[in-house]
Each structure stands twice: as structure tokens, then as C-alpha cells.
PDB file of C-alpha atoms in Angstrom:
ATOM      1  CA  ALA A   1      -0.050  -0.019   0.118  1.00  0.00           C
ATOM      2  CA  PHE A   2       1.267   3.503  -0.734  1.00  0.00           C
ATOM      3  CA  TRP A   3       0.710   6.065   1.867  1.00  0.00           C
ATOM      4  CA  VAL A   4       0.697   9.834   1.974  1.00  0.00           C
ATOM      5  CA  TRP A   5       0.695  11.586   5.272  1.00  0.00           C
ATOM      6  CA  PHE A   6      -0.529  15.005   6.095  1.00  0.00           C
ATOM      7  CA  LEU A   7       0.558  16.362   9.521  1.00  0.00           C
ATOM      8  CA  THR A   8      -1.284  19.275  11.204  1.00  0.00           C
ATOM      9  CA  ARG A   9      -0.177  20.608  14.395  1.00  0.00           C
ATOM     10  CA  LYS A  10      -0.963  23.857  16.282  1.00  0.00           C
ATOM     11  CA  PRO A  11       2.024  25.696  17.866  1.00  0.00           C
ATOM     12  CA  ARG A  12       3.068  24.606  21.359  1.00  0.00           C
ATOM     13  CA  ASP A  13       0.645  21.777  20.928  1.00  0.00           C
ATOM     14  CA  THR A  14       1.800  18.069  21.546  1.00  0.00           C
ATOM     15  CA  GLN A  15      -1.177  16.695  19.867  1.00  0.00           C
ATOM     16  CA  ALA A  16      -1.008  16.142  16.040  1.00  0.00           C
ATOM     17  CA  ARG A  17      -3.298  14.768  13.610  1.00  0.00           C
ATOM     18  CA  CYS A  18      -2.230  12.746  10.557  1.00  0.00           C
ATOM     19  CA  LEU A  19      -4.466  11.565   7.682  1.00  0.00           C
ATOM     20  CA  ALA A  20      -3.032   8.556   5.691  1.00  0.00           C
ATOM     21  CA  PHE A  21      -4.446   7.688   2.281  1.00  0.00           C
ATOM     22  CA  ALA A  22      -3.905   3.946   1.300  1.00  0.00           C
ATOM     23  CA  SER A  23      -3.952   3.122  -2.367  1.00  0.00           C
ATOM     24  CA  GLY A  24      -7.428   1.578  -2.958  1.00  0.00           C
ATOM     25  CA  ALA A  25      -8.827   2.931   0.313  1.00  0.00           C
ATOM     26  CA  ALA A  26     -12.502   4.547   0.095  1.00  0.00           C
ATOM     27  CA  GLN A  27     -11.570   6.807   2.937  1.00  0.00           C
ATOM     28  CA  PRO A  28      -8.494   7.914   4.539  1.00  0.00           C
ATOM     29  CA  GLN A  29      -7.556   6.763   8.010  1.00  0.00           C
ATOM     30  CA  GLN A  30      -6.976   9.220  10.817  1.00  0.00           C
ATOM     31  CA  HIS A  31      -3.967   8.819  13.373  1.00  0.00           C
ATOM     32  CA  ASN A  32      -4.095  10.996  16.457  1.00  0.00           C
ATOM     33  CA  VAL A  33      -0.605  10.974  17.748  1.00  0.00           C
ATOM     34  CA  MET A  34       1.154  12.322  20.845  1.00  0.00           C
ATOM     35  CA  LEU A  35       4.459  13.741  20.188  1.00  0.00           C
ATOM     36  CA  ALA A  36       7.374  13.648  22.571  1.00  0.00           C
ATOM     37  CA  ALA A  37       9.887  16.541  22.933  1.00  0.00           C
ATOM     38  CA  SER A  38      11.992  14.835  20.527  1.00  0.00           C
ATOM     39  CA  ALA A  39       9.193  14.838  17.976  1.00  0.00           C
ATOM     40  CA  GLN A  40       9.120  10.988  17.947  1.00  0.00           C
ATOM     41  CA  ILE A  41       5.717   9.330  18.124  1.00  0.00           C
ATOM     42  CA  VAL A  42       4.996   7.641  21.753  1.00  0.00           C
ATOM     43  CA  GLU A  43       1.387   6.705  21.269  1.00  0.00           C
ATOM     44  CA  THR A  44      -1.169   6.206  18.443  1.00  0.00           C
ATOM     45  CA  GLU A  45      -4.801   5.794  18.092  1.00  0.00           C
ATOM     46  CA  LEU A  46      -6.412   4.707  14.783  1.00  0.00           C
ATOM     47  CA  SER A  47      -9.826   5.400  13.699  1.00  0.00           C
ATOM     48  CA  THR A  48     -11.502   6.418  10.298  1.00  0.00           C
ATOM     49  CA  THR A  49     -12.674   9.825   9.436  1.00  0.00           C
ATOM     50  CA  SER A  50     -14.634  11.366   6.651  1.00  0.00           C
ATOM     51  CA  ARG A  51     -13.120  13.076   3.594  1.00  0.00           C
ATOM     52  CA  CYS A  52     -15.838  16.055   4.428  1.00  0.00           C
ATOM     53  CA  PRO A  53     -14.726  19.196   6.174  1.00  0.00           C
ATOM     54  CA  PRO A  54     -15.491  19.832   9.975  1.00  0.00           C
ATOM     55  CA  GLY A  55     -19.280  19.908  10.261  1.00  0.00           C
ATOM     56  CA  GLY A  56     -19.850  17.557   7.216  1.00  0.00           C
ATOM     57  CA  CYS A  57     -20.290  18.091   3.737  1.00  0.00           C
ATOM     58  CA  PRO A  58     -23.389  20.284   2.470  1.00  0.00           C
ATOM     59  CA  ASP A  59     -25.676  18.179   0.015  1.00  0.00           C
ATOM     60  CA  PRO A  60     -24.869  19.007  -3.535  1.00  0.00           C
ATOM     61  CA  GLY A  61     -26.622  22.170  -4.516  1.00  0.00           C
ATOM     62  CA  GLU A  62     -26.805  23.525  -0.923  1.00  0.00           C
ATOM     63  CA  GLU A  63     -24.343  25.908   0.881  1.00  0.00           C
ATOM     64  CA  ARG A  64     -23.431  26.520   4.535  1.00  0.00           C
ATOM     65  CA  GLU A  65     -21.926  29.683   6.016  1.00  0.00           C
ATOM     66  CA  ILE A  66     -18.272  28.542   7.383  1.00  0.00           C
ATOM     67  CA  ARG A  67     -17.407  32.222   8.536  1.00  0.00           C
ATOM     68  CA  PRO A  68     -19.308  35.452   7.975  1.00  0.00           C
ATOM     69  CA  GLY A  69     -19.837  36.097   4.434  1.00  0.00           C
ATOM     70  CA  VAL A  70     -18.124  32.875   3.261  1.00  0.00           C
ATOM     71  CA  PHE A  71     -20.084  29.780   2.184  1.00  0.00           C
ATOM     72  CA  GLU A  72     -19.092  26.307   1.373  1.00  0.00           C
ATOM     73  CA  GLY A  73     -20.708  24.056  -0.937  1.00  0.00           C
ATOM     74  CA  CYS A  74     -20.587  20.792  -2.869  1.00  0.00           C
ATOM     75  CA  TRP A  75     -21.150  20.479  -6.659  1.00  0.00           C
ATOM     76  CA  MET A  76     -21.569  17.220  -8.436  1.00  0.00           C
ATOM     77  CA  TRP A  77     -19.311  16.944 -11.383  1.00  0.00           C
ATOM     78  CA  GLN A  78     -19.282  13.718 -13.491  1.00  0.00           C
ATOM     79  CA  GLY A  79     -20.389  11.532 -10.588  1.00  0.00           C
ATOM     80  CA  HIS A  80     -17.921  13.287  -8.083  1.00  0.00           C
ATOM     81  CA  ARG A  81     -18.329  15.564  -5.219  1.00  0.00           C
ATOM     82  CA  ILE A  82     -16.325  18.674  -5.727  1.00  0.00           C
ATOM     83  CA  ARG A  83     -16.056  21.119  -2.645  1.00  0.00           C
ATOM     84  CA  TYR A  84     -15.949  24.840  -3.234  1.00  0.00           C
ATOM     85  CA  GLN A  85     -16.096  28.082  -1.174  1.00  0.00           C
ATOM     86  CA  ARG A  86     -17.937  31.144  -2.270  1.00  0.00           C
ATOM     87  CA  ALA A  87     -17.922  34.736  -1.220  1.00  0.00           C
ATOM     88  CA  GLY A  88     -19.147  38.131  -2.613  1.00  0.00           C
ATOM     89  CA  GLU A  89     -22.557  38.976  -4.073  1.00  0.00           C
ATOM     90  CA  ASP A  90     -21.771  41.592  -6.840  1.00  0.00           C
ATOM     91  CA  GLY A  91     -19.383  42.483  -9.441  1.00  0.00           C
ATOM     92  CA  PRO A  92     -16.822  40.345 -11.798  1.00  0.00           C
ATOM     93  CA  ALA A  93     -16.378  36.728 -11.081  1.00  0.00           C
ATOM     94  CA  ILE A  94     -13.143  35.431  -9.791  1.00  0.00           C
ATOM     95  CA  LEU A  95     -12.248  31.615  -9.562  1.00  0.00           C
ATOM     96  CA  LEU A  96      -9.199  30.711  -7.225  1.00  0.00           C
ATOM     97  CA  VAL A  97      -7.461  27.466  -8.093  1.00  0.00           C
ATOM     98  CA  HIS A  98      -4.967  26.045  -5.714  1.00  0.00           C
ATOM     99  CA  GLY A  99      -1.669  24.180  -6.424  1.00  0.00           C
ATOM    100  CA  PHE A 100      -0.173  20.919  -5.760  1.00  0.00           C
ATOM    101  CA  GLY A 101      -1.074  19.346  -2.380  1.00  0.00           C
ATOM    102  CA  ALA A 102      -3.297  22.133  -1.391  1.00  0.00           C
ATOM    103  CA  ASN A 103      -7.037  22.862  -1.518  1.00  0.00           C
ATOM    104  CA  ALA A 104      -9.530  25.896  -1.525  1.00  0.00           C
ATOM    105  CA  ASP A 105      -8.446  26.772   2.053  1.00  0.00           C
ATOM    106  CA  HIS A 106      -5.225  27.957   0.447  1.00  0.00           C
ATOM    107  CA  PHE A 107      -7.045  31.092  -0.355  1.00  0.00           C
ATOM    108  CA  ARG A 108      -8.789  31.558   3.045  1.00  0.00           C
ATOM    109  CA  ASN A 109      -6.724  34.877   3.791  1.00  0.00           C
ATOM    110  CA  ASN A 110      -7.579  36.173   0.352  1.00  0.00           C
ATOM    111  CA  ILE A 111     -11.249  35.350  -0.298  1.00  0.00           C
ATOM    112  CA  ASP A 112     -12.789  37.782   2.012  1.00  0.00           C
ATOM    113  CA  GLU A 113     -10.645  40.845   0.566  1.00  0.00           C
ATOM    114  CA  LEU A 114     -11.464  39.708  -2.926  1.00  0.00           C
ATOM    115  CA  ALA A 115     -15.122  39.347  -2.200  1.00  0.00           C
ATOM    116  CA  GLU A 116     -15.295  43.190  -1.601  1.00  0.00           C
ATOM    117  CA  THR A 117     -14.790  43.710  -5.362  1.00  0.00           C
ATOM    118  CA  GLY A 118     -16.653  40.833  -6.780  1.00  0.00           C
ATOM    119  CA  LYS A 119     -18.038  37.352  -6.573  1.00  0.00           C
ATOM    120  CA  VAL A 120     -15.310  34.822  -5.561  1.00  0.00           C
ATOM    121  CA  TRP A 121     -15.190  31.072  -5.770  1.00  0.00           C
ATOM    122  CA  ALA A 122     -12.356  28.750  -4.660  1.00  0.00           C
ATOM    123  CA  ILE A 123     -12.501  25.123  -5.691  1.00  0.00           C
ATOM    124  CA  ASP A 124     -10.949  21.851  -4.574  1.00  0.00           C
ATOM    125  CA  LEU A 125      -9.656  20.034  -7.972  1.00  0.00           C
ATOM    126  CA  LEU A 126     -10.744  16.459  -8.203  1.00  0.00           C
ATOM    127  CA  GLY A 127      -8.480  14.375  -5.978  1.00  0.00           C
ATOM    128  CA  TYR A 128      -7.383  17.221  -3.688  1.00  0.00           C
ATOM    129  CA  GLY A 129      -8.687  18.665  -0.474  1.00  0.00           C
ATOM    130  CA  TYR A 130     -12.190  17.655   0.225  1.00  0.00           C
ATOM    131  CA  SER A 131     -13.322  16.772  -3.120  1.00  0.00           C
ATOM    132  CA  ASP A 132     -13.591  13.125  -4.204  1.00  0.00           C
ATOM    133  CA  LYS A 133     -10.511  10.989  -4.723  1.00  0.00           C
ATOM    134  CA  PRO A 134     -11.498   8.428  -7.419  1.00  0.00           C
ATOM    135  CA  ILE A 135      -9.246   5.190  -7.780  1.00  0.00           C
ATOM    136  CA  PRO A 136      -7.499   5.595 -11.363  1.00  0.00           C
ATOM    137  CA  ASP A 137      -8.227   2.714 -13.794  1.00  0.00           C
ATOM    138  CA  LYS A 138      -5.388   0.207 -13.479  1.00  0.00           C
ATOM    139  CA  ILE A 139      -5.061  -0.194 -17.243  1.00  0.00           C
ATOM    140  CA  ASN A 140      -5.330   3.433 -18.018  1.00  0.00           C
ATOM    141  CA  PRO A 141      -3.993   5.120 -14.605  1.00  0.00           C
ATOM    142  CA  ASN A 142      -3.702   8.819 -16.068  1.00  0.00           C
ATOM    143  CA  THR A 143      -7.310   9.058 -17.185  1.00  0.00           C
ATOM    144  CA  VAL A 144      -8.468  10.539 -13.905  1.00  0.00           C
ATOM    145  CA  TYR A 145      -5.803  12.829 -12.444  1.00  0.00           C
ATOM    146  CA  ASN A 146      -4.236  14.998 -15.404  1.00  0.00           C
ATOM    147  CA  PHE A 147      -4.420  18.667 -16.615  1.00  0.00           C
ATOM    148  CA  GLU A 148      -7.047  18.220 -19.348  1.00  0.00           C
ATOM    149  CA  ASN A 149      -9.445  16.641 -16.947  1.00  0.00           C
ATOM    150  CA  TRP A 150      -9.007  19.352 -14.171  1.00  0.00           C
ATOM    151  CA  GLY A 151      -9.088  22.168 -16.960  1.00  0.00           C
ATOM    152  CA  GLN A 152     -12.562  20.479 -18.097  1.00  0.00           C
ATOM    153  CA  GLN A 153     -13.711  20.595 -14.467  1.00  0.00           C
ATOM    154  CA  LEU A 154     -12.851  24.436 -14.266  1.00  0.00           C
ATOM    155  CA  ARG A 155     -14.819  25.090 -17.421  1.00  0.00           C
ATOM    156  CA  ASP A 156     -17.730  23.179 -16.480  1.00  0.00           C
ATOM    157  CA  PHE A 157     -17.790  24.885 -12.726  1.00  0.00           C
ATOM    158  CA  ILE A 158     -17.708  28.144 -14.531  1.00  0.00           C
ATOM    159  CA  THR A 159     -20.524  27.236 -16.831  1.00  0.00           C
ATOM    160  CA  GLU A 160     -22.868  25.564 -14.508  1.00  0.00           C
ATOM    161  CA  ILE A 161     -22.060  27.278 -11.120  1.00  0.00           C
ATOM    162  CA  VAL A 162     -20.515  30.837 -11.782  1.00  0.00           C
ATOM    163  CA  GLN A 163     -22.510  31.378 -15.049  1.00  0.00           C
ATOM    164  CA  GLN A 164     -20.666  34.417 -16.078  1.00  0.00           C
ATOM    165  CA  LYS A 165     -17.218  35.462 -17.514  1.00  0.00           C
ATOM    166  CA  THR A 166     -14.597  34.857 -14.980  1.00  0.00           C
ATOM    167  CA  PHE A 167     -11.080  35.747 -14.049  1.00  0.00           C
ATOM    168  CA  VAL A 168      -9.249  32.582 -13.002  1.00  0.00           C
ATOM    169  CA  ILE A 169      -6.615  32.977 -10.365  1.00  0.00           C
ATOM    170  CA  THR A 170      -4.285  30.157  -9.975  1.00  0.00           C
ATOM    171  CA  ASN A 171      -1.151  28.598  -8.168  1.00  0.00           C
ATOM    172  CA  SER A 172       1.191  25.757  -9.211  1.00  0.00           C
ATOM    173  CA  VAL A 173      -0.902  22.757 -10.774  1.00  0.00           C
ATOM    174  CA  GLY A 174      -3.979  24.965 -10.889  1.00  0.00           C
ATOM    175  CA  GLY A 175      -2.109  27.211 -13.199  1.00  0.00           C
ATOM    176  CA  VAL A 176      -1.653  24.400 -15.808  1.00  0.00           C
ATOM    177  CA  ALA A 177      -5.319  23.471 -15.385  1.00  0.00           C
ATOM    178  CA  GLY A 178      -6.550  26.815 -15.544  1.00  0.00           C
ATOM    179  CA  MET A 179      -4.848  27.782 -18.806  1.00  0.00           C
TER     180      MET A 179
END
């Protein structure tokens, strides 16, 4: 099995949370670990966790307010749940697309400011963040996670959700998908 670890730790906190994704696993496994001063793991507890953000995923087509003026929603694209954030009511449309290893939360410090000048969306690309992570076909493994597919995801999101001409602001992998 192939494991990818994401470690989050608050400053001066001895508790850490790791999410491990095993190839072929439907959901990540969550590890709560206690770190010693030397940063070695001294205790582990294993449980399963959802791929949804804290508070759960909104139903497709519904949104919930995650902080004042910022909403989180789920959009169904080609049978996959895609998570996005939205803020702002009037003005030009802006779509924020994260880079490698990130998600819509990458723009958490920008979305409020940008929303003062327009309508802003930040999206999790397929396979990233809280969007679905389908298992690639073993015979054709590059048919799910590729720039053409992510580019189509962005075009469809703009057509179906944003529904107006859109400025696309990108970072890293999002830059190639957004071209």
C-alpha cells in the first residue's frame, strides 16, 4: 500500500493529527498521535474519518456559512463531489484554483478581501482537499488525474455554477489546469 501523510499541528501543542491515504482505500485513516519533545511518536490511536470538512459536507446544490460572508458548497461533477467556497454578491467573477497538495483553504486569507470587489469562488480540484478522490483505472491510470481533466472541471464549474465570464487566479498545478 502507498501512504501519503499530512501532519497538522498547532503551535505549542503536543497533539497532532495525520491523515493517511492508502491506495485503494475508500476513505483516509486518521491517526491521532502524541508527540514527545524529540518529535518521536510515543502513542497512536487509529480510527476512520470522513473526507468531508468539519461539520460535514453540504448536500450537492446546498451551501453553508463557514465564517461570516463565506459559504461552502458541494457540486456534483461527472459523478464526483467537488467542494468549493464562495463569497461576495456583486461584481466580476473570480475563480481561485489551488496548487499541488493544497485545496480551497489555500485562499482563506484572500477570499474575504477579493469578495469586496466581486463574486469569488475557490475550488478543490478532483483528488485534492475535500473533493472526491476516485481510484484511477489500473489499465489507464492517467485518465483521472491530469491537466486536461482538471481543465474541463474548471470550465464546467464556470458554466454550471459561476455562470458568467470569470477571472481565473491560479497557483502551481492550478495554473496549468486553468490555462
